[in-house]
Coordinates of C-alpha atoms in Angstrom, one line a residue:
M1 CA -12.7 -62.9 48.7
L2 CA -14.7 -66.1 49.5
A3 CA -16.4 -68.1 46.8
P4 CA -18.7 -70.1 48.8
L5 CA -20.5 -72.0 46.1
K6 CA -17.3 -73.6 44.6
L7 CA -17.3 -76.3 47.2
F8 CA -21.0 -77.2 46.6
V9 CA -22.7 -79.6 44.3
P10 CA -24.5 -77.8 41.5
F11 CA -27.8 -76.5 42.9
A12 CA -29.8 -78.1 40.1
A13 CA -28.5 -81.4 41.2
I14 CA -29.8 -80.9 44.7
S15 CA -33.2 -80.0 43.4
A16 CA -33.3 -83.1 41.4
L17 CA -32.3 -85.3 44.4
A18 CA -34.7 -83.7 46.8
A19 CA -37.9 -83.8 44.8
P20 CA -38.6 -87.6 44.7
S21 CA -38.4 -88.4 48.4
A22 CA -40.2 -85.4 49.9
P23 CA -42.7 -86.5 52.5
A24 CA -46.0 -84.8 53.2
A25 CA -45.5 -81.2 54.2
T26 CA -46.1 -80.3 57.8
G27 CA -47.4 -76.8 58.4
G28 CA -45.5 -73.9 60.1
D29 CA -46.0 -73.6 63.8
F30 CA -44.8 -70.9 66.3
V31 CA -41.9 -70.4 68.6
R32 CA -42.0 -68.3 71.8
R33 CA -39.9 -65.3 72.2
P34 CA -40.0 -62.8 75.1
V35 CA -41.9 -59.5 74.5
V36 CA -41.5 -56.5 76.8
Y37 CA -44.0 -53.7 77.1
V38 CA -42.9 -50.5 78.9
C39 CA -44.7 -47.3 79.9
D40 CA -43.0 -44.0 78.9
S41 CA -44.3 -41.2 81.2
S42 CA -42.5 -38.6 79.3
T43 CA -43.8 -39.1 75.8
D44 CA -47.0 -40.7 77.0
A45 CA -46.5 -43.9 75.0
I46 CA -46.4 -47.6 75.4
W47 CA -43.3 -49.3 73.9
R48 CA -42.9 -52.9 72.8
L49 CA -39.5 -54.6 72.7
V50 CA -38.7 -57.8 71.0
D51 CA -35.3 -59.4 70.1
F52 CA -36.1 -60.0 66.3
D53 CA -32.5 -60.5 65.3
G54 CA -31.7 -63.1 67.9
D55 CA -28.6 -61.4 69.3
G56 CA -30.1 -61.6 72.9
L57 CA -30.8 -57.9 73.0
M58 CA -33.6 -55.6 72.2
S59 CA -31.8 -52.4 71.0
S60 CA -31.3 -53.0 67.3
D61 CA -33.2 -51.0 64.7
G62 CA -36.9 -52.1 64.7
E63 CA -36.7 -53.9 68.1
A64 CA -38.0 -51.1 70.2
T65 CA -41.2 -49.7 68.7
I66 CA -44.2 -47.7 69.9
Y67 CA -47.1 -50.1 70.5
Y68 CA -49.5 -47.3 71.4
D69 CA -49.5 -43.5 71.6
D70 CA -52.1 -40.7 71.4
V71 CA -50.5 -39.4 68.2
A72 CA -51.6 -42.4 66.1
G73 CA -54.2 -43.6 68.4
S74 CA -57.5 -41.9 69.3
L75 CA -57.4 -42.3 73.1
L76 CA -55.5 -39.6 75.2
L77 CA -52.6 -40.7 77.5
G78 CA -51.5 -38.3 80.3
N79 CA -49.5 -40.5 82.6
P80 CA -49.3 -44.2 81.7
C81 CA -48.0 -45.7 84.8
A82 CA -49.1 -49.3 85.3
L83 CA -49.5 -52.4 82.9
A84 CA -51.1 -55.8 83.0
L85 CA -50.9 -58.5 80.3
T86 CA -53.2 -61.4 79.8
P87 CA -52.0 -64.8 78.6
G88 CA -53.9 -64.1 75.3
G89 CA -51.8 -60.8 74.7
V90 CA -54.3 -58.2 75.7
L91 CA -52.5 -55.3 77.4
Y92 CA -54.2 -53.1 80.0
V93 CA -52.8 -49.6 80.7
N94 CA -53.5 -47.7 83.7
D95 CA -53.3 -43.8 83.3
S96 CA -53.3 -41.7 86.4
T97 CA -53.9 -38.4 84.7
Q98 CA -56.8 -39.5 82.4
D99 CA -58.2 -41.7 85.3
Q100 CA -58.8 -44.6 83.0
V101 CA -57.7 -48.1 82.2
I102 CA -57.4 -48.6 78.4
R103 CA -57.4 -52.0 76.7
L104 CA -54.9 -52.6 73.8
E105 CA -54.8 -55.5 71.4
D106 CA -53.0 -55.8 68.1
L107 CA -55.8 -57.4 66.1
N108 CA -54.2 -57.1 62.7
G109 CA -50.8 -58.3 63.6
D110 CA -48.9 -55.1 62.6
G111 CA -47.1 -54.8 65.7
D112 CA -49.1 -51.9 67.4
A113 CA -52.5 -51.1 68.7
N114 CA -53.0 -47.8 67.1
D115 CA -55.6 -48.9 64.6
P116 CA -59.4 -48.4 65.0
G117 CA -60.8 -51.0 67.3
E118 CA -57.4 -51.9 68.8
H119 CA -57.7 -49.5 71.8
T120 CA -60.7 -48.9 73.9
I121 CA -61.6 -47.6 77.3
F122 CA -62.0 -50.5 79.7
F123 CA -62.7 -48.5 82.9
D124 CA -63.2 -44.8 83.5
G125 CA -62.7 -43.6 87.0
S126 CA -63.7 -40.0 86.5
S127 CA -66.8 -38.5 88.0
G128 CA -70.1 -40.2 87.0
T129 CA -68.8 -42.4 84.3
N130 CA -69.0 -45.9 85.8
A131 CA -72.0 -47.7 87.3
A132 CA -70.4 -48.1 90.7
G133 CA -69.8 -44.3 91.0
L134 CA -66.1 -44.9 91.9
L135 CA -64.2 -41.8 91.8
L136 CA -60.6 -42.9 91.4
T137 CA -58.3 -40.1 90.4
S138 CA -54.8 -41.3 91.4
S139 CA -54.4 -45.0 90.4
F140 CA -50.7 -45.9 90.2
A141 CA -50.5 -49.8 90.4
M142 CA -52.2 -52.8 88.8
D143 CA -52.2 -56.5 88.9
L144 CA -54.0 -59.3 87.1
D145 CA -55.2 -62.2 89.1
A146 CA -55.5 -65.9 87.8
A147 CA -59.3 -65.4 87.1
G148 CA -58.7 -62.3 84.9
R149 CA -59.8 -59.7 87.4
L150 CA -57.7 -56.5 87.5
W151 CA -56.7 -55.1 90.9
L152 CA -55.6 -51.4 91.3
T153 CA -54.5 -49.0 93.9
N154 CA -55.8 -45.5 94.2
S155 CA -53.4 -43.1 95.9
D156 CA -54.6 -39.7 96.7
G157 CA -52.3 -38.8 99.5
G158 CA -54.7 -39.4 102.3
A159 CA -56.5 -36.0 102.0
G160 CA -57.7 -35.8 98.4
S161 CA -61.0 -36.0 96.8
S162 CA -61.1 -39.7 96.1
P163 CA -60.4 -42.6 98.6
D164 CA -57.0 -44.1 99.1
C165 CA -57.8 -47.7 98.6
I166 CA -57.5 -51.0 96.6
F167 CA -60.1 -51.9 94.2
W168 CA -60.9 -54.3 91.5
I169 CA -62.6 -54.2 88.0
E170 CA -63.8 -57.0 85.7
D171 CA -65.7 -57.4 82.6
L172 CA -68.5 -59.8 83.7
N173 CA -70.9 -59.4 80.8
A174 CA -68.2 -59.6 78.1
D175 CA -69.1 -56.3 76.5
G176 CA -65.4 -55.1 76.4
D177 CA -65.5 -52.9 79.5
A178 CA -65.8 -52.9 83.3
Q179 CA -68.2 -49.9 83.4
D180 CA -71.4 -51.8 84.3
A181 CA -73.1 -52.5 87.6
G182 CA -71.3 -55.1 89.7
E183 CA -68.1 -54.8 87.6
S184 CA -66.1 -52.8 90.1
A185 CA -65.8 -52.5 93.9
I186 CA -63.5 -51.2 96.5
Y187 CA -61.8 -54.0 98.4
Y188 CA -59.8 -52.2 101.1
Y189 CA -59.6 -48.6 102.3
T190 CA -56.0 -47.8 103.4
P191 CA -55.7 -46.1 106.8
T192 CA -55.7 -42.3 106.8
S193 CA -56.4 -39.6 109.4
G194 CA -57.3 -37.2 106.6
A195 CA -53.9 -35.5 106.7
L196 CA -51.9 -35.2 103.5
G197 CA -49.3 -37.9 103.1
D198 CA -50.9 -40.4 105.4
S199 CA -51.4 -43.0 102.7
A200 CA -50.0 -43.6 99.3
P201 CA -50.5 -47.3 98.1
S202 CA -48.0 -47.5 95.2
A203 CA -47.8 -51.2 94.3
L204 CA -49.6 -54.5 94.7
R205 CA -49.2 -58.1 93.7
W206 CA -51.2 -61.3 94.3
G207 CA -48.8 -63.7 96.3
Q208 CA -48.6 -67.4 95.7
D209 CA -50.2 -68.0 99.2
G210 CA -53.5 -66.4 97.8
R211 CA -53.1 -63.1 99.8
L212 CA -52.9 -59.8 98.1
Y213 CA -49.8 -57.7 99.1
Y214 CA -49.6 -54.0 98.7
V215 CA -46.9 -51.4 99.3
E216 CA -47.7 -48.4 101.5
N217 CA -45.4 -45.4 100.6
G218 CA -47.1 -42.7 102.8
Y219 CA -44.8 -40.1 104.2
S220 CA -46.5 -38.5 107.1
G221 CA -45.7 -41.3 109.5
Y222 CA -49.3 -42.2 110.1
Q223 CA -48.6 -45.7 108.9
P224 CA -45.0 -47.1 108.3
A225 CA -44.0 -47.5 104.8
G226 CA -43.6 -51.2 103.6
I227 CA -45.5 -54.1 102.5
Y228 CA -48.8 -55.3 103.9
A229 CA -50.7 -58.4 103.4
L230 CA -54.4 -58.6 102.9
D231 CA -56.4 -61.8 103.5
D232 CA -60.2 -61.9 103.1
A233 CA -60.5 -64.7 105.6
N234 CA -64.3 -64.6 105.9
G235 CA -64.7 -64.4 102.1
D236 CA -67.0 -61.3 102.2
G237 CA -65.1 -59.6 99.4
F238 CA -64.0 -56.8 101.7
I239 CA -60.9 -56.4 104.0
D240 CA -61.6 -55.8 107.5
P241 CA -58.9 -53.3 108.6
L242 CA -58.7 -54.7 112.2
L243 CA -58.7 -58.5 111.5
E244 CA -57.6 -59.0 107.9
V245 CA -54.6 -56.8 107.4
S246 CA -50.9 -57.6 108.7
P247 CA -47.5 -56.0 108.2
F248 CA -45.4 -58.2 106.1
Y249 CA -42.2 -56.2 105.7
L250 CA -41.4 -52.8 107.3
P251 CA -37.9 -51.8 106.0
P252 CA -35.6 -49.8 108.2
D253 CA -33.8 -46.8 106.8
H254 CA -30.8 -47.9 104.8
P255 CA -29.1 -45.6 104.9
S256 CA -31.9 -43.1 104.4
A257 CA -35.6 -43.4 104.1
G258 CA -36.5 -45.4 101.0
A259 CA -39.0 -45.0 98.3
Y260 CA -40.9 -48.1 97.2
Y261 CA -43.0 -48.1 94.0
V262 CA -43.0 -51.8 92.7
L263 CA -43.1 -55.4 93.8
A264 CA -42.8 -58.8 92.4
Q265 CA -42.5 -62.4 93.5
D266 CA -40.5 -65.1 91.8
E267 CA -41.2 -68.8 91.4
Q268 CA -39.2 -69.7 94.5
G269 CA -41.5 -67.5 96.6
N270 CA -39.0 -64.7 97.0
W271 CA -40.4 -61.2 97.0
L272 CA -38.4 -58.6 95.0
F273 CA -38.6 -55.1 96.5
P274 CA -36.6 -52.3 94.9
D275 CA -35.7 -49.2 96.9
L276 CA -35.6 -46.4 94.4
L277 CA -33.7 -43.8 96.6
N278 CA -31.2 -46.1 98.1
R279 CA -30.7 -48.1 95.0
I280 CA -31.0 -51.5 96.4
L281 CA -33.1 -54.4 95.1
W282 CA -34.1 -56.4 98.2
R283 CA -34.9 -60.1 98.1
L284 CA -37.3 -61.2 100.8
K285 CA -37.9 -64.8 102.0
D286 CA -40.3 -65.8 104.7
G287 CA -38.0 -68.8 105.8
N288 CA -40.0 -69.7 108.8
G289 CA -43.4 -69.2 107.2
D290 CA -44.8 -66.9 109.9
G291 CA -46.0 -64.4 107.4
V292 CA -43.6 -61.6 108.5
I293 CA -40.1 -60.7 107.0
V294 CA -37.7 -60.0 109.7
H295 CA -35.1 -57.7 108.1
E296 CA -32.0 -59.0 110.0
W297 CA -32.2 -62.5 108.6
E298 CA -35.0 -62.6 105.9
A299 CA -34.1 -59.6 103.8
D300 CA -31.0 -59.7 101.6
P301 CA -29.6 -57.1 99.2
F302 CA -29.9 -59.0 95.9
W303 CA -28.5 -56.2 93.6
S304 CA -26.9 -52.8 94.5
P305 CA -25.9 -51.0 91.5
A306 CA -24.1 -47.6 91.9
Q307 CA -26.5 -45.8 89.5
S308 CA -30.0 -47.1 89.2
Q309 CA -33.5 -46.0 89.6
V310 CA -35.9 -49.0 89.2
W311 CA -39.6 -47.9 88.4
G312 CA -40.7 -51.2 87.0
I313 CA -40.2 -54.9 87.6
D314 CA -41.6 -58.1 86.2
L315 CA -40.4 -61.8 85.8
D316 CA -40.4 -64.4 83.0
D317 CA -40.8 -68.1 83.5
E318 CA -37.1 -68.8 83.1
R319 CA -35.8 -67.1 86.2
G320 CA -35.3 -63.8 84.4
I321 CA -36.1 -60.5 86.3
Y322 CA -36.8 -57.5 84.0
L323 CA -36.2 -54.0 85.3
A324 CA -37.1 -50.5 83.8
E325 CA -34.6 -47.9 84.8
S326 CA -35.1 -44.4 84.4
A327 CA -31.8 -42.8 85.1
N328 CA -28.9 -41.8 83.0
P329 CA -28.9 -43.8 80.7
D330 CA -32.5 -45.2 80.6
R331 CA -32.2 -48.9 80.4
I332 CA -34.1 -52.2 80.3
L333 CA -32.3 -54.9 82.1
R334 CA -32.6 -58.7 82.6
L335 CA -31.3 -60.1 85.8
E336 CA -30.6 -63.8 86.5
D337 CA -28.9 -65.3 89.4
A338 CA -27.3 -67.9 87.2
D339 CA -25.0 -69.4 89.8
W340 CA -27.6 -69.5 92.5
N341 CA -25.5 -67.6 95.0
G342 CA -28.2 -65.3 96.1
V343 CA -26.9 -62.1 94.5
I344 CA -26.5 -60.6 91.2
G345 CA -22.9 -60.6 90.2
A346 CA -20.8 -60.0 87.4
G347 CA -22.3 -61.0 84.0
E348 CA -25.7 -61.6 85.5
A349 CA -27.2 -58.3 84.7
L350 CA -27.8 -58.0 80.9
E351 CA -28.6 -54.6 79.3
L352 CA -31.3 -55.5 76.8
Y353 CA -32.0 -51.8 75.9
S354 CA -30.2 -48.4 76.5
D355 CA -31.3 -45.1 75.0
V356 CA -27.6 -44.4 74.5
A357 CA -27.1 -47.6 72.2
A358 CA -30.5 -47.7 70.6
S359 CA -31.9 -45.5 67.9
A360 CA -35.3 -45.5 69.6
N361 CA -35.7 -43.3 72.8
I362 CA -37.8 -44.5 75.7
A363 CA -37.5 -41.1 77.5
A364 CA -38.8 -42.2 80.9
P365 CA -39.3 -45.9 81.5
R366 CA -41.8 -46.7 84.2
A367 CA -43.9 -49.9 84.5
I368 CA -42.8 -53.0 82.7
V369 CA -44.5 -56.3 81.9
V370 CA -43.0 -59.3 80.1
G371 CA -45.1 -61.9 78.0
D372 CA -44.7 -64.2 75.1
L373 CA -44.7 -63.3 71.5
W374 CA -45.3 -66.3 69.5
M375 CA -43.1 -65.9 66.4
P376 CA -44.3 -67.9 63.3
G377 CA -42.1 -70.8 62.2
S378 CA -41.1 -74.2 63.2
V379 CA -38.4 -76.9 63.0
V380 CA -39.3 -79.5 60.5
C381 CA -36.2 -81.4 59.8
D382 CA -33.3 -81.9 62.2
G383 CA -30.1 -83.9 63.0
G384 CA -30.9 -84.6 66.5
P385 CA -30.4 -88.0 68.3
G386 CA -31.8 -90.8 66.1
A387 CA -31.7 -88.8 62.9
A388 CA -30.1 -90.1 59.6
C389 CA -26.9 -88.1 60.0
P390 CA -24.4 -89.4 57.6
C391 CA -21.7 -90.5 59.9
A392 CA -23.7 -90.7 63.1
N393 CA -22.7 -87.0 63.8
F394 CA -25.8 -86.2 65.7
G395 CA -26.5 -82.7 66.8
Q396 CA -28.9 -81.5 69.5
A397 CA -32.7 -81.8 69.0
G398 CA -33.8 -79.0 66.7
T399 CA -30.5 -78.3 65.1
G400 CA -28.6 -79.9 62.0
C401 CA -26.2 -82.7 62.2
A402 CA -23.0 -81.9 64.2
N403 CA -20.3 -80.0 62.5
S404 CA -16.6 -79.2 63.3
T405 CA -17.6 -77.2 66.2
G406 CA -19.3 -80.2 67.9
E407 CA -22.7 -78.6 67.6
G408 CA -25.4 -78.7 65.0
A409 CA -26.2 -75.4 63.1
E410 CA -29.5 -74.0 64.4
L411 CA -31.7 -72.0 62.2
A412 CA -34.8 -70.0 63.3
G413 CA -36.9 -67.2 61.9
F414 CA -37.8 -63.9 63.5
G415 CA -40.4 -61.2 62.4
E416 CA -43.8 -61.1 60.9
T417 CA -44.8 -63.4 58.1
Q418 CA -47.0 -60.9 56.3
V419 CA -45.8 -60.8 52.6
A420 CA -46.6 -57.1 52.5
S421 CA -44.3 -56.3 55.5
D422 CA -41.5 -58.5 54.3
N423 CA -39.4 -58.1 57.5
Y424 CA -38.9 -61.8 58.3
L425 CA -35.2 -62.6 59.3
L426 CA -33.5 -66.0 59.2
L427 CA -30.8 -66.5 61.9
V428 CA -28.4 -69.5 62.1
R429 CA -26.1 -70.1 65.0
F430 CA -23.3 -72.7 65.9
L431 CA -21.5 -72.4 62.6
P432 CA -17.8 -72.7 61.9
A433 CA -16.4 -69.2 62.4
L434 CA -16.2 -67.1 59.3
E435 CA -17.2 -69.9 56.8
A436 CA -19.6 -69.0 54.1
G437 CA -22.9 -70.4 53.2
V438 CA -26.3 -69.9 51.4
F439 CA -29.8 -69.5 52.7
L440 CA -32.1 -71.9 50.7
Q441 CA -35.8 -71.9 50.2
G442 CA -37.9 -74.8 49.1
A443 CA -41.5 -75.4 48.3
G444 CA -41.2 -79.0 49.3
L445 CA -39.8 -80.9 52.2
A446 CA -37.1 -83.6 52.0
G447 CA -35.0 -85.0 54.7
F448 CA -32.2 -87.4 53.7
P449 CA -28.5 -87.7 54.2
F450 CA -26.4 -85.4 51.9
R451 CA -22.8 -84.3 52.5
D452 CA -22.3 -84.0 56.3
G453 CA -25.9 -83.3 57.0
L454 CA -29.5 -83.7 56.1
L455 CA -31.0 -82.0 53.1
C456 CA -34.4 -80.7 54.1
V457 CA -35.6 -78.4 51.3
A458 CA -37.1 -79.8 48.1
S459 CA -37.9 -78.3 44.6
P460 CA -38.7 -75.9 43.5
T461 CA -35.8 -74.4 45.3
V462 CA -34.4 -71.0 45.4
R463 CA -30.9 -69.6 46.6
L464 CA -31.9 -66.5 48.7
E465 CA -28.6 -65.2 49.7
T466 CA -24.9 -66.1 50.3
V467 CA -23.4 -64.8 53.7
A468 CA -20.6 -65.6 55.9
A469 CA -20.6 -66.5 59.6
D470 CA -19.2 -64.0 62.0
A471 CA -16.3 -64.8 64.4
G472 CA -18.9 -66.2 67.0
G473 CA -20.3 -68.6 64.4
T474 CA -23.6 -66.7 63.6
A475 CA -25.1 -65.6 60.3
R476 CA -28.2 -63.5 59.5
S477 CA -30.2 -63.0 56.4
T478 CA -30.2 -59.4 55.0
V479 CA -32.5 -59.6 51.9
A480 CA -36.2 -59.2 51.9
I481 CA -37.1 -63.0 52.0
A482 CA -40.6 -62.8 50.6
A483 CA -39.5 -60.8 47.6
A484 CA -36.2 -62.9 47.1
G485 CA -38.2 -66.1 47.3
A486 CA -41.2 -64.9 45.1
V487 CA -43.5 -65.7 48.0
Q488 CA -47.2 -65.2 47.9
P489 CA -49.7 -65.0 50.8
G490 CA -50.8 -68.5 51.6
D491 CA -47.6 -70.1 50.6
L492 CA -45.8 -72.6 52.8
R493 CA -42.1 -72.6 52.4
Y494 CA -39.2 -74.4 54.0
Y495 CA -35.7 -72.8 54.7
Q496 CA -32.3 -74.2 55.4
F497 CA -28.6 -73.0 55.6
W498 CA -26.0 -74.9 53.6
Y499 CA -22.5 -73.9 54.7
R500 CA -18.8 -74.8 54.3
D501 CA -17.2 -76.9 57.0
P502 CA -13.7 -78.2 55.9
G503 CA -13.1 -79.9 59.2
G504 CA -16.5 -81.6 59.4
A505 CA -16.8 -85.1 60.8
C506 CA -17.8 -86.8 57.6
G507 CA -15.1 -85.2 55.6
T508 CA -17.3 -84.0 52.7
G509 CA -16.6 -80.2 53.3
S510 CA -20.0 -78.9 53.8
N511 CA -23.1 -79.3 56.2
F512 CA -26.7 -78.2 56.7
S513 CA -28.7 -76.5 59.4
N514 CA -32.1 -77.9 60.5
G515 CA -35.1 -77.0 58.3
W516 CA -37.5 -74.3 59.2
A517 CA -41.2 -74.0 58.0
V518 CA -43.0 -70.7 57.5
D519 CA -46.5 -70.2 56.5
W520 CA -46.8 -66.8 54.7
E521 CA -49.8 -64.5 55.0

């Protein structure tokens, strides 16, 4: 059994050393983590997925949680089928059964939008409920443009009681909805003869070229299935069906007629177009800039799994492609063409979530949207280039001084900083394998050489927990940090990991991670 503290200087001595030289405290900031929202059309819920424990996945307990459902919330869901997320974290949900767009916002920071005032009707497309008189009963897709206007499809099969069209909604008077005069309008009527199956606009996205692209998925043959581009060239706010619509990509049968429900564009301008039935994710690139994709040389199979049904797609700003699969198992995936060879190969499809591996069950994943969750905490003391590392053993910026692995130990926090929740977790990486250490908390901030690293925390100090790194050099806290550290709302505290390193560069036998600041609420 390891006795990790025997190599260490008595903790009281550290407190005494740290106190006199503490600089002015710098407040905690925020670090960015991906957050994924997913529609579940089986249980009629919206799920939120976050990698809280820092293992790169979203399947641990507490990482996939219900963000909104009509059990805890007051608004009914019937078939949540499309999502849009603003930069400020407001989530819009399009429900094709309730014929509504609802607005969700976690105002109290408890991780859901089920509380009063956090879920409201933004637009109601049922009969006689909006000032424009729009009757929109089968809306399946939604996108948010740069100005904050929501664009939606209505797909009534070409012969229903509401028009097959593309329309927009926007809250112009800042009253929290788009129900008022001038806040909604039809932009384009998709072609139909009145026969069932003539039109089924199933997806839409604004392109980097300023054109609106939509997916036609009709099955009668009246209009070929594929992607069409809309360009309001005369700026009248309405698409002329003869002059301002053009086919962008009309896929051949490969091998059978496809089914197309989602569309996305990456930062390089490539369009990502999943074929649900043939299980192919196509990558389309208009190489000659003529506004048309020629299948033979401008459409490539980007990913072709044996078993996959992609119902949702979105992208992050780091070349990651997120997919919602409803198959067996149901999964959330992140794809990245890391070697830039134009296909997703071995090791480039990461399973973030699976209903087999996770305790939470997203029964029927549909739409997906990726955003940023700003996790509270910040680096306040590190051993990067130019730091006062004891033997010039510099680590990378944001980490501790370099240890025997050649890296500096990197400490970060995950979770909520509400004392009442007490679910905040500390994670440290790039440690010597299997070596023990202790998580420290300080009320003050230091930053001077000690042992092989920099001592960042200052008195009064608390040992929170002794843990050992795993074989990969990672250690996680397991205690309730606020309780263990006797933290109160409003406290600013600093955290650090002190660990054994017998083979360290300076030969003292131990080292420190970077410091980490948290403002508790």
